[in-house]
């Protein structure tokens, strides 16, 4: 339990930027705040972002499913890039390509949320 773990920390430990950041990440994850998780990822101290990389794919996938359900009829790729803390458009496209999502047109600048919800809900093949 997070609260018992935090209560065991000394005052000095609680002030450490890495420990404080890690506690914030866990709190955001426990309440399901993907927005907060990705903001914390972007501001991770020292080499904490490398540790967070271990679960970023899972969190981005979960967040993408939530966004696609919530943002009908479409959601801009730029929003996905910014919200899921991708550094480049190419990185965003690589991530989205793995899901075979539907787009609103040939420019692939917006995800068709209605068509993509079914794709994301389908069991993996």
CSV table of C-alpha atoms in Angstrom, one decimal:
chain,number,residue,atom,x,y,z
A,1,UNK,CA,0.0,0.0,0.0
A,2,UNK,CA,1.4,3.4,-1.0
A,3,UNK,CA,0.4,5.2,2.1
A,4,UNK,CA,2.2,2.8,4.4
A,5,UNK,CA,5.3,2.9,2.1
A,6,UNK,CA,5.3,6.7,2.2
A,7,UNK,CA,4.8,6.8,6.0
A,8,UNK,CA,8.0,4.7,6.3
A,9,UNK,CA,10.1,7.3,4.5
A,10,UNK,CA,12.1,9.8,6.4
A,11,UNK,CA,11.6,13.5,5.9
A,12,UNK,CA,14.9,13.6,4.0
A,13,UNK,CA,13.7,10.8,1.7
A,14,UNK,CA,10.4,12.6,1.1
A,15,UNK,CA,12.2,15.7,-0.1
A,16,UNK,CA,14.4,13.8,-2.6
A,17,UNK,CA,13.2,14.8,-6.0
A,18,UNK,CA,13.4,11.3,-7.5
A,19,UNK,CA,11.4,9.7,-4.6
A,20,UNK,CA,8.9,12.5,-4.6
A,21,UNK,CA,8.5,12.1,-8.4
A,22,UNK,CA,8.1,8.3,-8.1
A,23,UNK,CA,5.4,8.8,-5.4
A,24,UNK,CA,3.6,11.2,-7.7
A,25,UNK,CA,3.7,8.8,-10.6
A,26,UNK,CA,2.2,6.0,-8.5
A,27,UNK,CA,-0.5,8.3,-7.2
A,28,UNK,CA,-1.4,9.3,-10.8
A,29,UNK,CA,-1.4,5.7,-11.9
A,30,UNK,CA,-3.6,4.6,-9.0
A,31,UNK,CA,-6.3,7.2,-9.9
A,32,UNK,CA,-6.0,6.5,-13.6
A,33,UNK,CA,-4.8,10.0,-14.6
A,34,UNK,CA,-3.0,9.3,-17.8
A,35,UNK,CA,-2.7,13.0,-18.4
A,36,UNK,CA,-0.7,13.4,-15.1
A,37,UNK,CA,1.4,10.4,-15.8
A,38,UNK,CA,2.6,11.8,-19.2
A,39,UNK,CA,3.2,15.2,-17.7
A,40,UNK,CA,5.4,13.6,-15.0
A,41,UNK,CA,7.2,11.6,-17.7
A,42,UNK,CA,8.1,14.8,-19.4
A,43,UNK,CA,9.4,16.3,-16.2
A,44,UNK,CA,11.1,13.2,-14.8
A,45,UNK,CA,14.3,14.1,-12.8
A,46,UNK,CA,17.7,12.6,-13.6
A,47,UNK,CA,17.2,9.3,-15.4
A,48,UNK,CA,13.7,8.5,-14.1
A,49,UNK,CA,12.3,8.7,-17.6
A,50,UNK,CA,14.3,5.6,-18.5
A,51,UNK,CA,12.6,3.7,-15.8
A,52,UNK,CA,9.2,5.0,-16.9
A,53,UNK,CA,10.0,3.9,-20.4
A,54,UNK,CA,9.5,0.3,-19.1
A,55,UNK,CA,5.7,0.9,-18.8
A,56,UNK,CA,5.1,3.8,-21.3
A,57,UNK,CA,3.8,1.5,-24.1
A,58,UNK,CA,1.2,0.0,-21.7
A,59,UNK,CA,0.1,3.4,-20.4
A,60,UNK,CA,0.0,4.9,-23.9
A,61,UNK,CA,-2.1,2.0,-25.2
A,62,UNK,CA,-4.6,2.4,-22.3
A,63,UNK,CA,-4.7,6.1,-22.7
A,64,UNK,CA,-5.2,5.8,-26.5
A,65,UNK,CA,-8.3,3.6,-25.9
A,66,UNK,CA,-9.7,6.1,-23.5
A,67,UNK,CA,-9.1,9.1,-25.8
A,68,UNK,CA,-10.6,7.3,-28.8
A,69,UNK,CA,-13.7,6.5,-26.9
A,70,UNK,CA,-14.1,10.0,-25.5
A,71,UNK,CA,-13.2,12.2,-28.5
A,72,UNK,CA,-15.8,11.2,-31.1
A,73,UNK,CA,-16.1,11.9,-34.0
A,74,UNK,CA,-12.4,12.4,-34.5
A,75,UNK,CA,-9.2,13.3,-32.6
A,76,UNK,CA,-6.2,15.1,-34.2
A,77,UNK,CA,-2.9,13.2,-34.2
A,78,UNK,CA,-1.2,16.4,-32.8
A,79,UNK,CA,-3.3,16.1,-29.7
A,80,UNK,CA,-2.3,12.4,-29.4
A,81,UNK,CA,1.3,13.4,-29.7
A,82,UNK,CA,1.1,16.1,-27.1
A,83,UNK,CA,-1.1,14.2,-24.7
A,84,UNK,CA,0.9,10.9,-24.7
A,85,UNK,CA,4.2,12.8,-24.5
A,86,UNK,CA,5.8,11.7,-27.8
A,87,UNK,CA,8.8,13.8,-28.9
A,88,UNK,CA,8.2,13.6,-32.6
A,89,UNK,CA,5.5,13.1,-35.2
A,90,UNK,CA,7.3,10.0,-36.5
A,91,UNK,CA,7.3,8.4,-33.1
A,92,UNK,CA,3.5,9.1,-32.8
A,93,UNK,CA,2.9,7.6,-36.2
A,94,UNK,CA,5.0,4.5,-35.4
A,95,UNK,CA,2.9,4.0,-32.2
A,96,UNK,CA,-0.4,4.4,-33.9
A,97,UNK,CA,0.5,2.2,-36.9
A,98,UNK,CA,0.7,-0.9,-34.7
A,99,UNK,CA,-3.1,-0.7,-34.0
A,100,UNK,CA,-4.3,-0.4,-37.6
A,101,UNK,CA,-6.6,2.6,-36.7
A,102,UNK,CA,-9.0,4.3,-39.1
A,103,UNK,CA,-8.3,7.9,-40.1
A,104,UNK,CA,-10.7,10.5,-41.4
A,105,UNK,CA,-8.8,11.1,-44.7
A,106,UNK,CA,-5.6,10.3,-46.6
A,107,UNK,CA,-3.5,12.9,-44.7
A,108,UNK,CA,-3.8,10.7,-41.6
A,109,UNK,CA,-4.0,13.9,-39.5
A,110,UNK,CA,-7.1,12.8,-37.5
A,111,UNK,CA,-8.2,9.4,-36.1
A,112,UNK,CA,-11.8,8.3,-36.9
A,113,UNK,CA,-12.8,7.5,-33.4
A,114,UNK,CA,-16.0,5.6,-34.2
A,115,UNK,CA,-14.3,3.2,-36.6
A,116,UNK,CA,-11.2,3.0,-34.4
A,117,UNK,CA,-13.1,2.1,-31.2
A,118,UNK,CA,-14.1,-1.2,-32.7
A,119,UNK,CA,-10.5,-1.9,-33.8
A,120,UNK,CA,-9.1,-1.1,-30.4
A,121,UNK,CA,-11.8,-3.2,-28.7
A,122,UNK,CA,-11.2,-6.3,-30.8
A,123,UNK,CA,-9.1,-9.0,-29.1
A,124,UNK,CA,-5.5,-9.2,-30.3
A,125,UNK,CA,-5.0,-11.7,-33.1
